[in-house]
Coordinates of C-alpha atoms in Angstrom, one line a residue:
X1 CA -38.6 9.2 -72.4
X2 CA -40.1 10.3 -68.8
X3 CA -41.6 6.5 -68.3
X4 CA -40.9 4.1 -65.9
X5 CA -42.5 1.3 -64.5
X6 CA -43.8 2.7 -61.0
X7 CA -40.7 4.4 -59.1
X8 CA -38.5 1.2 -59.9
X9 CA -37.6 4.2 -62.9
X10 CA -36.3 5.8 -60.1
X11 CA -34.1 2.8 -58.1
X12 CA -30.9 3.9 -56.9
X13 CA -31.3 7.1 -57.7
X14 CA -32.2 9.0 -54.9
X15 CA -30.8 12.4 -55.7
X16 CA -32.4 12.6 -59.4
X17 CA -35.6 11.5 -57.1
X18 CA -35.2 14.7 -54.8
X19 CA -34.2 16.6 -57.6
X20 CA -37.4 15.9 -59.9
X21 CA -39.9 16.0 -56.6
X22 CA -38.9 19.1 -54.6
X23 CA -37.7 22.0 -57.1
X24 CA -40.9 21.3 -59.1
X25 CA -43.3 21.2 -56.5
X26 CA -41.9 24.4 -55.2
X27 CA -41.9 25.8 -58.5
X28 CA -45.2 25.3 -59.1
X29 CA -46.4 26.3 -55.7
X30 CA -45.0 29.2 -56.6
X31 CA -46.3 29.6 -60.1
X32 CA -49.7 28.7 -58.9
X33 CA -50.2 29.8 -55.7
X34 CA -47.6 32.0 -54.1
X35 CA -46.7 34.8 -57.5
X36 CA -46.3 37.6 -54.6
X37 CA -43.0 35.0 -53.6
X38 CA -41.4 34.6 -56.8
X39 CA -39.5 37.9 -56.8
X40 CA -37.2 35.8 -53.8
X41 CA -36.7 33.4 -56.8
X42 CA -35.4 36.0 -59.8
X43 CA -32.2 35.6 -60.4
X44 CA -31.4 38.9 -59.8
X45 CA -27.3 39.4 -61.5
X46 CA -28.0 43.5 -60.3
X47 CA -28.6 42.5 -56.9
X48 CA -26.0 39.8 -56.7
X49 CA -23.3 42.3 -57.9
X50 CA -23.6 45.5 -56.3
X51 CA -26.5 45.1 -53.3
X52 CA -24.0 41.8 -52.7
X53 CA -27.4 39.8 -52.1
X54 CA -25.2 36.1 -52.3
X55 CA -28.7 34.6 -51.6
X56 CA -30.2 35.3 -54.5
X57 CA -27.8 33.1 -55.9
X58 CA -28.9 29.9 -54.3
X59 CA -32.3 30.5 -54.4
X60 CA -32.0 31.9 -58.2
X61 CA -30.1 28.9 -59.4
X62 CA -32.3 26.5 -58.0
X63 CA -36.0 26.7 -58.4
X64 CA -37.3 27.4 -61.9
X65 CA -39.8 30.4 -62.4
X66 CA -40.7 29.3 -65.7
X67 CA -43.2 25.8 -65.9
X68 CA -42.0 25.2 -69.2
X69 CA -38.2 25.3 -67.9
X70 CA -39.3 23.0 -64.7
X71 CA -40.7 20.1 -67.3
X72 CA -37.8 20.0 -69.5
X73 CA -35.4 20.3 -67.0
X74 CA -36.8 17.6 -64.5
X75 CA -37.1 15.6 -68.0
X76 CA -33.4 16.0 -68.5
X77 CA -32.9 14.8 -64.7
X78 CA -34.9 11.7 -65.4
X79 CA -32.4 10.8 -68.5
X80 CA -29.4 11.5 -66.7
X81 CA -30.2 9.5 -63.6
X82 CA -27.9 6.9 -65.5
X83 CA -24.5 8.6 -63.9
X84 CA -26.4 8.4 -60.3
X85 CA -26.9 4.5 -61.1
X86 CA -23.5 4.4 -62.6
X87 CA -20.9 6.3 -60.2
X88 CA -22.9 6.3 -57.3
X89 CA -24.8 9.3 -54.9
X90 CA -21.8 10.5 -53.7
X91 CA -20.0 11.3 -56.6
X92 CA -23.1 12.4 -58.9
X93 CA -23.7 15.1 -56.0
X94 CA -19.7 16.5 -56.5
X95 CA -20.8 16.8 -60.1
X96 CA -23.8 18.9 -59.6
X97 CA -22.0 20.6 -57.0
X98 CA -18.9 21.3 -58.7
X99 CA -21.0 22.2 -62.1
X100 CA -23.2 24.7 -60.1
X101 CA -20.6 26.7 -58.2
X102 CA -18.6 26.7 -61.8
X103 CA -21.4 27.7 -63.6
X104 CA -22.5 30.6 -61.6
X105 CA -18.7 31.8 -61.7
X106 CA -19.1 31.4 -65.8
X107 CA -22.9 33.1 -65.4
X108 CA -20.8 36.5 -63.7
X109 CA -17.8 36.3 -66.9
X110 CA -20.1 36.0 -69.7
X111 CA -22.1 39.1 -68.9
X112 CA -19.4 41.0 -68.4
X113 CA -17.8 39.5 -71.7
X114 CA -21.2 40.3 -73.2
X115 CA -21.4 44.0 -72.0
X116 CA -18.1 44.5 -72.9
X117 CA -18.1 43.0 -76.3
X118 CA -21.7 43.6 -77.5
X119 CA -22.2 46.5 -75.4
X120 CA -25.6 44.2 -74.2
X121 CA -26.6 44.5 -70.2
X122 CA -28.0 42.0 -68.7
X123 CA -29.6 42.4 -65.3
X124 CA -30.9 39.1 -64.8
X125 CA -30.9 35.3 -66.2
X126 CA -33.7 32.6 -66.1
X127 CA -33.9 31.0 -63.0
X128 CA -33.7 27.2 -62.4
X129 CA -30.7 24.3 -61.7
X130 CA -30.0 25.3 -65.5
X131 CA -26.4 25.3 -64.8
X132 CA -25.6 21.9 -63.7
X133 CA -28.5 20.3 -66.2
X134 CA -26.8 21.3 -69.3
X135 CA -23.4 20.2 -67.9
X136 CA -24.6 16.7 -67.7
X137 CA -24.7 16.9 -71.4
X138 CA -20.6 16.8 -71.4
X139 CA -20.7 12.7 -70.1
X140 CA -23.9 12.0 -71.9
X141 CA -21.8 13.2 -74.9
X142 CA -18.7 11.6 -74.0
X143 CA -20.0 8.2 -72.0
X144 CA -23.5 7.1 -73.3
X145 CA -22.9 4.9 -76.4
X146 CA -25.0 5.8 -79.2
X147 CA -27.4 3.4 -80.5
X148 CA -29.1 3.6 -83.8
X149 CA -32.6 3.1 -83.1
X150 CA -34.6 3.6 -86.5
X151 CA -34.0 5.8 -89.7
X152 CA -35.8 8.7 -91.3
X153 CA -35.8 8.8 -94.7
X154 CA -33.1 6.7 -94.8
X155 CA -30.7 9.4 -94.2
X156 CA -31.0 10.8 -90.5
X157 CA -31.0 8.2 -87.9
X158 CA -32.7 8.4 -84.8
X159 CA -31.1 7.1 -81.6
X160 CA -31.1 6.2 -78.2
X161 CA -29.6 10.2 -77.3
X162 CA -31.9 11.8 -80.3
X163 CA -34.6 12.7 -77.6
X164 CA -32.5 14.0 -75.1
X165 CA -30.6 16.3 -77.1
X166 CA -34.2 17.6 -78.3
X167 CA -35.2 18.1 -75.4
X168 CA -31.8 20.0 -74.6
X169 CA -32.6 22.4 -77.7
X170 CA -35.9 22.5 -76.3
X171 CA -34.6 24.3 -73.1
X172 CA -32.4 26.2 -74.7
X173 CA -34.7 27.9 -77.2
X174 CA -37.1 28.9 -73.9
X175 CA -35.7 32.3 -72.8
X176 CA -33.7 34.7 -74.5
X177 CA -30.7 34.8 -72.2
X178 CA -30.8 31.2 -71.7
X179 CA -27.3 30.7 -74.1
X180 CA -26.0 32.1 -71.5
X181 CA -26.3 29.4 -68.8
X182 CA -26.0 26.9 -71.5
X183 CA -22.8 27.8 -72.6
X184 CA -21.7 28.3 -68.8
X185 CA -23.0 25.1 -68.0
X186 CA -21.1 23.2 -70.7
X187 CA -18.0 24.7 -70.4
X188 CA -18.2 24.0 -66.4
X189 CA -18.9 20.1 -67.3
X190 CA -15.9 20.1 -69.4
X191 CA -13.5 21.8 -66.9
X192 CA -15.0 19.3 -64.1
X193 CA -14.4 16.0 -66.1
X194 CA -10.6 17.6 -67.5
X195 CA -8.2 15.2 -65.8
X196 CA -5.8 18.3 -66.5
X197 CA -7.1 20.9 -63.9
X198 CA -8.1 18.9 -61.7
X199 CA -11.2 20.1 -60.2
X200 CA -13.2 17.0 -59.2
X201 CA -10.4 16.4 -56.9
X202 CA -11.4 20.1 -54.9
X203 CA -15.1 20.6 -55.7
X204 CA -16.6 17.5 -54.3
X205 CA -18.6 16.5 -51.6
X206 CA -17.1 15.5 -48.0
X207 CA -17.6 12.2 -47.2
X208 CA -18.8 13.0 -43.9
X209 CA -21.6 15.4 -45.6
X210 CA -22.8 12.2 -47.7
X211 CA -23.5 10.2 -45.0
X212 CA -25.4 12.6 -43.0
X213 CA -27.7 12.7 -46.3
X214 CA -27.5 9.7 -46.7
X215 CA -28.9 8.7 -43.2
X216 CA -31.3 11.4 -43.3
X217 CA -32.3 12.3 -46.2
X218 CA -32.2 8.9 -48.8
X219 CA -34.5 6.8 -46.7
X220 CA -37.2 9.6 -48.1
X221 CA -36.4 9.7 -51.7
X222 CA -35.4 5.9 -52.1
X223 CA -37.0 4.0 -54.4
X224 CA -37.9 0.0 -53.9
X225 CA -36.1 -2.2 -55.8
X226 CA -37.5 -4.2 -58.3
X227 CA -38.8 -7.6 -57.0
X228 CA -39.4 -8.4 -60.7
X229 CA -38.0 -7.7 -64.2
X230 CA -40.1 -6.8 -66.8
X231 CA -39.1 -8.6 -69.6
X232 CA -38.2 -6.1 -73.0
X233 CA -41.0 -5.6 -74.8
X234 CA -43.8 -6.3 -71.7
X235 CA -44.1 -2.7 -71.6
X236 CA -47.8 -0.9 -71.2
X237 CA -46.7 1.1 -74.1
X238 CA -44.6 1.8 -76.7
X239 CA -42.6 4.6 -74.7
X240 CA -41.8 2.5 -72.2
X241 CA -40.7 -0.7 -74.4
X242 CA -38.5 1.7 -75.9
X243 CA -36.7 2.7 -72.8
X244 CA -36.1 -0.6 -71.5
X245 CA -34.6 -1.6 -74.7
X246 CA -32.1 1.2 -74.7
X247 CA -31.1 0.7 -70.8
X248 CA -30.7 -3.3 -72.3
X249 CA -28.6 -1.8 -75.1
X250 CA -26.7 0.3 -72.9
X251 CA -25.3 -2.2 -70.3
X252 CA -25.1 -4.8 -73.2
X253 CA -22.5 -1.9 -74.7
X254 CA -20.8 -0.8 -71.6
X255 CA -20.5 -4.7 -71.1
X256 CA -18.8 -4.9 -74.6
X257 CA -16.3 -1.8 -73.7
X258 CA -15.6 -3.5 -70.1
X259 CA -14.5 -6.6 -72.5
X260 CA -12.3 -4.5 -75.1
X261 CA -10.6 -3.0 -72.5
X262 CA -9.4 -6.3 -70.8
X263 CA -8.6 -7.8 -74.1
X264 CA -6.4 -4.6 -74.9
X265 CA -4.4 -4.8 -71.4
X266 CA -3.7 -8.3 -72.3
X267 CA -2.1 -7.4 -75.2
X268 CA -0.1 -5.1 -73.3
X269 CA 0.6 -7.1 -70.6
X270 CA 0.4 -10.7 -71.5
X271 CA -2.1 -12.9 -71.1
X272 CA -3.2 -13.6 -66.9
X273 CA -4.2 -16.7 -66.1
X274 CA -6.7 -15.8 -63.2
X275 CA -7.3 -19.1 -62.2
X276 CA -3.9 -19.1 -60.7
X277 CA -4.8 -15.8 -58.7
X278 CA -8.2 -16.4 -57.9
X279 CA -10.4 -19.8 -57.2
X280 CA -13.1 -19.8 -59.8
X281 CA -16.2 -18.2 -58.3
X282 CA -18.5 -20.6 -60.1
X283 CA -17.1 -23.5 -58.2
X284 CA -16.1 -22.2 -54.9
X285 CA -18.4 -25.2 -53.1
X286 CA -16.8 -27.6 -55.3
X287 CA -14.8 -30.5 -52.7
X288 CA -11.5 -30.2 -54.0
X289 CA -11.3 -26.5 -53.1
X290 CA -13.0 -27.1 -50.0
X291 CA -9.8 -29.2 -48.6
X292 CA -7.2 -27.3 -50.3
X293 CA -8.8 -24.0 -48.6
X294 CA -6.2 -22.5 -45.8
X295 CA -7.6 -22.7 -42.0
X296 CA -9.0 -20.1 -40.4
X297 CA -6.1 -19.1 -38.8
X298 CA -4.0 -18.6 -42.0
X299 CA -6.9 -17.0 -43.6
X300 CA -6.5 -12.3 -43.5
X301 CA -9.7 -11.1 -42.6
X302 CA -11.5 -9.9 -45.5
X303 CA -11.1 -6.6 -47.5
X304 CA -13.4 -4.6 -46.4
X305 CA -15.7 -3.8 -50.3
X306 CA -17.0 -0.6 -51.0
X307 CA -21.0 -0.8 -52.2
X308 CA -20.5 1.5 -54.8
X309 CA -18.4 -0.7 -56.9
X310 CA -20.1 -3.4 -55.7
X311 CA -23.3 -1.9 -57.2
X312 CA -21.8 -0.8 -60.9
X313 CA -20.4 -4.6 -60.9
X314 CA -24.1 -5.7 -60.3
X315 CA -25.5 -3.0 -62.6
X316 CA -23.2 -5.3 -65.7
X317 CA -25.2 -8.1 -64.9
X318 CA -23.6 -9.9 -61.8
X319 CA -24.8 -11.6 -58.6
X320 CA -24.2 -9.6 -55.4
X321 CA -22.2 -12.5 -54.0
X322 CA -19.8 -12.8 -56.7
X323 CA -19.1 -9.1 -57.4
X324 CA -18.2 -9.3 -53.3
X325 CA -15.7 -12.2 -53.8
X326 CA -14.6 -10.4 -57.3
X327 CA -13.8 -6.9 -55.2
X328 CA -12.0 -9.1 -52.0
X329 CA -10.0 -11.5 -54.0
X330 CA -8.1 -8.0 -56.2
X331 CA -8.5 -5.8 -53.2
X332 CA -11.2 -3.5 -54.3
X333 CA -9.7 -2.9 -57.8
X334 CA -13.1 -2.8 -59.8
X335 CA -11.2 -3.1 -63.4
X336 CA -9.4 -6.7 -62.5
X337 CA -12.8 -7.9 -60.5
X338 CA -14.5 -6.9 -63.8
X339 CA -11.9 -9.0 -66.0
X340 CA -12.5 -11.5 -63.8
X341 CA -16.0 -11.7 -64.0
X342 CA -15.6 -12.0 -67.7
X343 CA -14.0 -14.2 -68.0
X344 CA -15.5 -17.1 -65.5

């Protein structure tokens, strides 16, 4: 599954980028090179709790100490790089930021639930962005559409997620404490994607704070985009046929639900007849429209579009220019631009 096609594997996906390139070089700077540093690295719970060392837990939950947690981690980064694509920088980063500072909060309850309970103490956990990693398992659960991909014994299929999920088990049969931030991290994906409590709308990321990073720091870790697509099944190998198929797979199925959806609010709501709210895009040079347009000095000035909606419309399969007219013409509302799309 870690394949791509040069960094094009990688294109708008910044922060997976930064997240793959910098925690494991320093991780294995540190592994190789600097041992006599690590100890600045251990997740230290002793020193968090009664020396009150609040470092220890940004540096502890960070960088990984282990070189077998660093690959299967930063292989778990790759897969998830989807929701980056999908939702944009901005709000993948409130997710890793809101998972992280939830997680460590569940790290601190289950020791003590485990002490109290099991009578077990635990001084320290395995370092590493463990936290946030296995929370990303909670939408890859509940968002990524499972694809049958081939069958074993004809009993137990293997699918698009079947690797990922291994590779999940993977990391969590590398350290004997590592349940712990498993089960932390899980349960701190679950309580940031509740639309009970709440808490993406309090743990997220300022937009102010995005665009600083987003001046500074993305130009860095920014992939190229694509000047070509590789057709499916032009691969170099088999690995990487495979993942183009089941990104193919995946936009064909999110394309499907997109449909379902619309043809379920028209049910609700009766059926819209969008050529009455909207000229069709596909003819927007045709004559007729062209002297039935208003002048310019009836015509609002456009609605200013926001790129990361314009971006998940493109990532379905549309032009630039049409997902722009799609998002002015309803106003930035990306499920009726999406309808619309559909449909025309």
């Amino acid at each position: 599954m870690f394949t791509s096609t040069g960094s094009n594997g990688l294109y708008k996906a910044p922060l997976s980028k930064s997240l793959l390139l910098v925690p494991s070089a320093i991780s294995i700077l540190l592994t190789l090179l600097f041992q006599h540093y690590q100890k600045f690295f251990a997740y230290n719970l002793q020193a968090i709790k009664e020396d009150f060392q609040i470092w220890r837990l940004v540096c502890g939950r960070t960088i990984c100490l282990d070189l077998k947690d660093t690959f299967c981690s930063s292989l778990l980064i790759y897969n998830f790089r989807i929701f980056e694509r999908r939702y944009g920088s901005r709000k993948f980063s409130s997710f890793l930021l809101g998972a992280w500072m939830l997680s460590a909060l569940f790290d601190l309850l289950l020791v003590e639930v485990a002490q109290y309970i099991f009578g077990i103490t635990i001084n320290s956990l395995p370092s590493g962005f463990l936290g946030p990693v296995f929370a990303l398992f909670v939408p890859f659960y509940s968002s990524i559409p499972r694809v049958q991909v081939a069958q074993v014994l004809g009993h137990f299929s293997i699918t698009n997620k079947t690797l990922v999920y291994i590779l999940g088990l993977q990391l969590l049969t590398s350290g004997s404490y590592i349940w712990i931030l498993a089960l932390s991290g899980l349960v701190s994906g679950i309580c940031y994607n509740s639309s009970i409590l709440k808490v993406h709308r309090i743990l997220c990321v300022p937009s102010w704070v995005a665009k600083i990073f987003s001046w500074t720091l993305e130009p860095i870790f920014s992939s190229a985009e694509p000047m070509n697509e590789v057709r499916v099944g032009m691969g170099a190998t088999v690995d990487i046929q495979r993942q183009q198929r089941m990104e193919l797979l995946d936009r064909q199925i999110m394309m499907s639900q997109v449909a379902q959806m619309r043809r379920q609010r028209q049910q609700q709501g009766g059926m819209i007849n969008w050529n009455r709210l909207f000229p069709p895009l596909r003819h927007r040079h045709n004559a007729n429209y062209q002297d039935h347009r208003p002048s310019e000095q009836d015509t609002p000035p456009p609605t200013e579009v926001s790129e990361e909606q314009v971006a998940r419309l493109m990532e379905m399969g549309f032009s630039r220019g049409d997902a722009l007219e799609a998002l002015r013409a309803s106003n930035n509302d990306l499920n009726v631009a999406t309808n619309f799309l559909l449909q025309h």
